[in-house]
């Protein structure tokens, strides 16, 4: 493996969050009865004429601007001809030699520091329908999705590992979600990617033959598919065989890629300009207006978190990756608690809880203000960190105010000196041998004794006070 370099280029399809389809006024709503959101245009009836959705153009241009592409003042729609049952027109309306935008880039974090991944082009096209293989006998066609607007984002072959490919995908997805133009859901297919993978001897300046991987519906599966494919190609080359240019499907159950078909070339599609659509012409004023209307993007937010809140680059990266998490974090600020403390709780307990439950932040019913209250309770020493975790898990589901949960569960941390001293005295008297050994210098017994006191207090004692109290007692009695 060390003798080879991995080369990866990605083609990403993002469904745009418009109300209606790209060339007709049918709804794009997900989960409707099959073939209810259809009309003569999106079912490819002869004589019907497509009309371009202006909102889809706005969204596509905003993405192009957000990744620094040059937006072409004039672009063309072309027919990409092929047959498949989910494509009633017999061609996809896409863009070919004059795409919407070209020459952009995004920055990804790598172990060696930030790295730029080039974006070759972004073009607009329509989605196909869906085939439902309901039983072994029949396949059914649902055209509700046919005509949903897509942008295809084609990268340069700039990635050198599966991890870089995943970082690139995360960066793109994050920008799309910040722009509010795509919901970024990989499982539901509104954010999909094909991975082009090749290997070459380290030091070589020409590219090896690539295969194109499809059918990965999560970041994890993109990584698995690429890792498998790289291993497969290395083994082929080591055995003196050649990599065949082809399209391969990832099988998530078996964790392998399988040949689907020989790779088609552009000329196989007989691209030609769609005679039903006029060229898409954008004015300087229109592009400038969309540029001015761009919201704050992940990289800008990261920089702001670092400058204004003093967060590290790594922390700012984690906090801004998901827009909804960053929004939650910002809403929790400004309740009199140190931003870094809130940041640590968001990155620690909040993200861990979301991850463990496999949900996104919309599932958390604890409001940002109450989240800040919880962190404040820990800071004030009213509850300790492990109690706070309990309160957090309760309030995550119930939305109850943390103070109320603390009271209901009787969790208030006891910092009262007399109470702490009583527990400490009882424990020390019950463990004279351990106290002797601690006095003799066996420091690790401190942890044992603190643990015993915490237990006796039902977890409520303030651990710092317990520690100080034991130290004092042991010292005094020994003197
Ligand atoms: P197609 O549409 O036929 O798949 P493109 O020329 O548009 O072909 O390239 C698709 C993707 O393949 C691009 O993201 C590009 O970076 C990537 N790519 C091209 N050559 C290689 C290669 N040798 N190894 C890995 N990726 C490659
Ligand atoms: Mg391709
Ligand atoms: Zn329609």
Coordinates of C-alpha atoms in Angstrom, one line a residue, residues 65-410:
X65 CA -20.7 31.7 -5.5
X66 CA -20.3 30.1 -2.1
X67 CA -17.5 27.9 -3.4
X68 CA -15.8 30.6 -5.4
X69 CA -16.9 29.4 -8.9
X70 CA -16.9 31.7 -11.9
X71 CA -20.6 31.9 -12.9
X72 CA -21.0 31.8 -16.6
X73 CA -23.2 34.6 -17.9
X74 CA -24.6 32.2 -20.5
X75 CA -25.1 28.5 -20.0
X76 CA -26.9 25.9 -22.1
X77 CA -29.2 23.0 -21.3
X78 CA -28.4 19.8 -23.2
X79 CA -30.1 16.4 -23.6
X80 CA -28.2 13.5 -22.2
X81 CA -29.8 10.5 -24.0
X82 CA -30.2 7.1 -22.5
X83 CA -32.9 4.6 -21.8
X84 CA -34.1 3.6 -18.3
X85 CA -37.6 2.9 -17.1
X86 CA -37.3 5.7 -14.5
X87 CA -36.6 8.2 -17.3
X88 CA -39.8 8.6 -19.4
X89 CA -38.4 11.3 -21.7
X90 CA -35.6 9.1 -22.9
X91 CA -33.1 11.8 -22.0
X92 CA -32.1 13.8 -18.9
X93 CA -32.0 17.6 -19.3
X94 CA -28.5 18.5 -18.0
X95 CA -25.8 20.9 -18.9
X96 CA -22.8 19.8 -20.9
X97 CA -20.1 21.9 -22.6
X98 CA -21.5 25.3 -21.3
X99 CA -22.3 24.6 -17.6
X100 CA -23.6 27.1 -15.1
X101 CA -20.3 27.6 -13.2
X102 CA -16.7 26.5 -13.2
X103 CA -13.4 26.7 -11.3
X104 CA -14.3 26.8 -7.6
X105 CA -12.8 25.2 -4.5
X106 CA -13.5 24.3 -0.9
X107 CA -11.1 24.0 2.0
X108 CA -10.9 20.8 4.1
X109 CA -9.0 20.1 7.3
X110 CA -6.3 17.4 7.0
X111 CA -3.6 16.2 9.4
X112 CA -1.1 18.3 7.5
X113 CA -3.3 21.4 7.8
X114 CA -6.0 22.9 5.6
X115 CA -6.1 21.8 1.9
X116 CA -8.0 23.1 -1.1
X117 CA -10.0 20.8 -3.2
X118 CA -10.8 22.1 -6.7
X119 CA -14.3 22.2 -8.1
X120 CA -14.3 21.7 -11.8
X121 CA -17.9 22.6 -12.5
X122 CA -21.4 23.0 -11.2
X123 CA -24.3 22.3 -13.5
X124 CA -28.1 22.0 -13.2
X125 CA -30.1 19.0 -14.2
X126 CA -33.3 17.1 -13.4
X127 CA -33.6 14.0 -11.3
X128 CA -35.1 10.8 -12.6
X129 CA -38.0 8.8 -11.1
X130 CA -37.7 5.9 -8.8
X131 CA -38.1 2.2 -9.4
X132 CA -39.9 0.2 -6.7
X133 CA -39.0 -3.5 -6.7
X134 CA -42.0 -4.6 -4.6
X135 CA -41.7 -8.4 -5.0
X136 CA -39.7 -10.8 -7.1
X137 CA -42.0 -10.4 -10.1
X138 CA -42.8 -6.7 -10.7
X139 CA -41.0 -3.4 -10.7
X140 CA -43.1 -0.3 -10.4
X141 CA -42.2 3.2 -11.6
X142 CA -42.9 6.3 -9.3
X143 CA -42.3 9.5 -11.2
X144 CA -42.9 11.9 -8.2
X145 CA -39.2 12.5 -8.1
X146 CA -38.8 12.9 -11.8
X147 CA -38.0 16.6 -12.5
X148 CA -36.7 17.4 -9.0
X149 CA -34.0 20.0 -9.5
X150 CA -30.4 18.8 -8.9
X151 CA -27.1 20.4 -9.0
X152 CA -24.1 18.3 -9.9
X153 CA -20.9 19.4 -8.3
X154 CA -17.8 17.8 -10.0
X155 CA -14.5 17.9 -8.1
X156 CA -11.0 17.8 -9.5
X157 CA -9.1 14.6 -8.7
X158 CA -7.5 16.3 -5.7
X159 CA -8.3 13.9 -2.9
X160 CA -5.6 11.5 -1.7
X161 CA -7.4 9.3 0.8
X162 CA -10.9 8.1 1.8
X163 CA -10.7 10.4 4.8
X164 CA -10.1 13.5 2.6
X165 CA -13.1 12.4 0.4
X166 CA -15.3 12.3 3.5
X167 CA -14.0 15.7 4.7
X168 CA -14.8 17.2 1.3
X169 CA -18.3 15.8 1.3
X170 CA -18.9 17.1 4.8
X171 CA -17.7 20.6 3.8
X172 CA -20.0 20.6 0.7
X173 CA -22.9 19.4 2.7
X174 CA -22.4 22.0 5.4
X175 CA -22.3 24.8 2.8
X176 CA -25.5 23.6 1.2
X177 CA -27.3 23.4 4.5
X178 CA -26.0 26.9 5.6
X179 CA -27.3 28.2 2.3
X180 CA -30.6 26.5 3.1
X181 CA -30.9 25.1 -0.5
X182 CA -30.6 21.4 0.2
X183 CA -31.5 19.3 3.2
X184 CA -28.3 17.3 2.9
X185 CA -30.0 14.0 3.8
X186 CA -27.8 11.1 2.5
X187 CA -30.1 8.3 3.6
X188 CA -33.1 9.8 1.7
X189 CA -30.9 10.6 -1.3
X190 CA -31.1 14.3 -1.4
X191 CA -27.3 14.4 -1.1
X192 CA -25.6 11.7 -3.1
X193 CA -22.1 11.0 -4.4
X194 CA -20.3 9.0 -7.0
X195 CA -16.6 8.4 -6.1
X196 CA -14.0 8.1 -8.9
X197 CA -11.0 6.1 -7.5
X198 CA -7.7 5.2 -9.0
X199 CA -4.2 4.4 -7.7
X200 CA -0.7 5.1 -9.1
X201 CA 2.8 4.4 -8.1
X202 CA 4.0 7.0 -5.6
X203 CA 5.9 9.7 -7.4
X204 CA 4.1 9.1 -10.7
X205 CA 2.6 12.2 -12.4
X206 CA 0.1 10.5 -14.6
X207 CA -3.2 9.1 -13.4
X208 CA -4.1 5.5 -13.3
X209 CA -7.4 4.0 -14.7
X210 CA -10.3 4.9 -12.5
X211 CA -13.4 3.1 -11.4
X212 CA -16.6 4.9 -10.5
X213 CA -18.3 3.8 -7.3
X214 CA -22.0 4.3 -6.7
X215 CA -24.7 3.5 -4.1
X216 CA -23.1 4.8 -0.9
X217 CA -25.8 6.4 1.3
X218 CA -23.7 7.6 4.3
X219 CA -20.3 9.2 4.9
X220 CA -19.3 5.9 6.6
X221 CA -20.2 3.9 3.5
X222 CA -18.3 6.3 1.2
X223 CA -15.3 5.7 3.3
X224 CA -15.8 1.9 3.4
X225 CA -16.4 1.7 -0.4
X226 CA -13.2 3.7 -1.2
X227 CA -11.1 1.7 1.3
X228 CA -12.3 -1.5 -0.2
X229 CA -11.8 -0.3 -3.8
X230 CA -8.2 0.9 -3.2
X231 CA -7.3 -2.5 -1.7
X232 CA -8.9 -4.3 -4.7
X233 CA -7.0 -2.1 -7.2
X234 CA -3.7 -2.5 -5.4
X235 CA -4.1 -6.3 -5.3
X236 CA -4.9 -6.3 -9.1
X237 CA -1.8 -4.3 -10.0
X238 CA 0.4 -6.3 -7.6
X239 CA -0.8 -9.4 -9.4
X240 CA 0.2 -7.9 -12.8
X241 CA -3.4 -7.3 -13.9
X242 CA -5.0 -4.1 -15.1
X243 CA -7.7 -2.0 -13.5
X244 CA -10.7 -1.9 -15.9
X245 CA -12.6 1.4 -16.2
X246 CA -16.1 0.6 -15.1
X247 CA -18.9 1.6 -12.8
X248 CA -19.1 -0.4 -9.6
X249 CA -21.8 -0.7 -6.9
X250 CA -21.1 -0.7 -3.2
X251 CA -22.8 -3.5 -1.3
X252 CA -23.1 -2.1 2.3
X253 CA -24.0 -5.5 3.8
X254 CA -20.9 -7.3 2.4
X255 CA -18.7 -4.3 2.4
X256 CA -17.5 -4.9 -1.2
X257 CA -17.8 -3.1 -4.6
X258 CA -19.1 -5.1 -7.5
X259 CA -18.9 -4.4 -11.3
X260 CA -22.2 -3.0 -12.6
X261 CA -21.4 -2.0 -16.1
X262 CA -18.6 -0.9 -18.4
X263 CA -18.0 2.8 -18.1
X264 CA -19.9 4.8 -20.7
X265 CA -18.1 7.7 -22.4
X266 CA -19.6 11.1 -23.0
X267 CA -20.1 10.4 -26.7
X268 CA -22.4 7.4 -25.8
X269 CA -25.0 9.9 -24.6
X270 CA -25.2 11.8 -27.8
X271 CA -25.4 15.1 -26.0
X272 CA -27.0 18.0 -27.9
X273 CA -28.4 21.4 -26.9
X274 CA -32.1 21.1 -25.9
X275 CA -34.1 22.9 -28.6
X276 CA -37.0 23.4 -26.1
X277 CA -35.0 25.6 -23.8
X278 CA -33.4 29.0 -24.5
X279 CA -29.9 29.6 -23.2
X280 CA -29.8 30.6 -19.5
X281 CA -28.5 34.2 -19.5
X282 CA -27.6 35.9 -16.2
X283 CA -27.1 39.6 -15.8
X284 CA -24.3 41.1 -13.7
X285 CA -26.9 42.8 -11.5
X286 CA -28.6 39.5 -10.8
X287 CA -25.4 37.7 -9.9
X288 CA -24.3 40.6 -7.7
X289 CA -27.6 40.6 -5.9
X290 CA -27.4 36.9 -5.1
X291 CA -23.8 37.3 -4.0
X292 CA -24.9 40.1 -1.6
X293 CA -27.6 37.9 -0.2
X294 CA -25.4 35.0 0.7
X295 CA -25.7 34.2 4.4
X296 CA -22.8 33.6 6.7
X297 CA -21.0 30.4 5.6
X298 CA -19.3 27.8 7.7
X299 CA -15.8 29.1 7.1
X300 CA -16.8 32.7 8.1
X301 CA -18.6 31.4 11.2
X302 CA -15.6 29.4 12.2
X303 CA -13.4 32.5 11.9
X304 CA -15.9 34.5 13.9
X305 CA -16.1 31.9 16.7
X306 CA -12.3 32.0 16.9
X307 CA -12.0 35.8 16.9
X308 CA -14.9 36.8 19.0
X309 CA -15.0 33.9 21.5
X310 CA -11.4 32.8 21.6
X311 CA -12.1 29.2 20.5
X312 CA -9.4 27.0 19.0
X313 CA -9.6 26.2 15.3
X314 CA -10.4 22.6 16.1
X315 CA -13.3 23.5 18.5
X316 CA -14.7 26.1 16.0
X317 CA -14.6 23.4 13.3
X318 CA -16.6 21.0 15.5
X319 CA -19.1 23.6 16.5
X320 CA -19.8 25.0 13.1
X321 CA -19.9 21.8 11.0
X322 CA -23.7 21.3 11.6
X323 CA -25.6 24.6 11.2
X324 CA -28.3 23.6 13.7
X325 CA -25.7 22.7 16.3
X326 CA -23.9 26.1 15.8
X327 CA -27.3 27.9 16.0
X328 CA -28.0 26.0 19.3
X329 CA -24.6 26.9 20.7
X330 CA -25.0 30.6 19.8
X331 CA -28.4 30.7 21.3
X332 CA -27.0 29.3 24.5
X333 CA -24.4 32.0 24.8
X334 CA -25.1 35.2 26.6
X335 CA -26.7 33.7 29.7
X336 CA -23.8 34.8 31.9
X337 CA -21.8 31.6 31.4
X338 CA -18.3 31.5 29.9
X339 CA -18.5 30.6 26.2
X340 CA -15.7 28.1 26.4
X341 CA -17.6 26.2 29.2
X342 CA -20.7 26.1 27.0
X343 CA -18.6 25.1 24.0
X344 CA -17.2 22.2 26.0
X345 CA -20.6 21.0 27.0
X346 CA -21.9 21.2 23.5
X347 CA -18.9 19.3 22.0
X348 CA -18.9 16.8 24.9
X349 CA -22.2 15.8 26.3
X350 CA -24.6 17.2 23.8
X351 CA -22.9 15.8 20.7
X352 CA -22.2 12.5 22.5
X353 CA -25.9 12.2 23.4
X354 CA -27.0 13.0 19.8
X355 CA -24.5 10.5 18.5
X356 CA -25.5 7.7 21.0
X357 CA -29.2 8.2 20.1
X358 CA -28.5 8.6 16.4
X359 CA -30.7 11.7 16.2
X360 CA -30.1 15.3 15.2
X361 CA -30.4 18.3 17.4
X362 CA -34.0 19.0 16.7
X363 CA -34.7 16.0 18.9
X364 CA -33.3 17.8 21.9
X365 CA -36.2 19.4 23.8
X366 CA -33.9 21.2 26.3
X367 CA -33.9 24.8 25.1
X368 CA -30.5 26.6 24.6
X369 CA -31.3 29.0 27.5
X370 CA -31.9 26.0 29.8
X371 CA -28.8 24.3 28.5
X372 CA -26.9 27.4 29.6
X373 CA -28.6 27.2 33.0
X374 CA -27.4 23.6 33.4
X375 CA -23.8 24.6 32.6
X376 CA -24.2 27.5 35.1
X377 CA -25.4 25.1 37.8
X378 CA -22.2 23.1 37.4
X379 CA -20.0 26.2 37.3
X380 CA -21.7 27.5 40.5
X381 CA -20.9 24.1 42.2
X382 CA -24.6 23.4 42.8
X383 CA -24.3 20.0 41.0
X384 CA -21.3 18.1 40.0
X385 CA -20.5 17.0 36.4
X386 CA -21.9 13.5 36.7
X387 CA -25.2 14.8 38.2
X388 CA -25.4 17.3 35.4
X389 CA -25.2 14.5 32.9
X390 CA -28.2 12.8 34.6
X391 CA -30.1 16.1 34.5
X392 CA -29.2 16.6 30.9
X393 CA -30.4 13.2 29.8
X394 CA -33.7 13.8 31.6
X395 CA -34.3 17.2 30.3
X396 CA -33.2 16.2 26.7
X397 CA -36.5 14.3 26.5
X398 CA -38.8 16.2 28.7
X399 CA -37.7 19.8 28.0
X400 CA -38.0 20.4 31.8
X401 CA -36.0 23.2 33.3
X402 CA -32.7 21.8 34.7
X403 CA -33.3 23.5 38.1
X404 CA -36.6 21.7 38.4
X405 CA -35.0 18.3 37.5
X406 CA -32.3 18.9 40.1
X407 CA -35.0 19.5 42.7
X408 CA -37.2 16.6 41.6
X409 CA -34.3 14.1 41.7
X410 CA -32.9 15.6 44.9

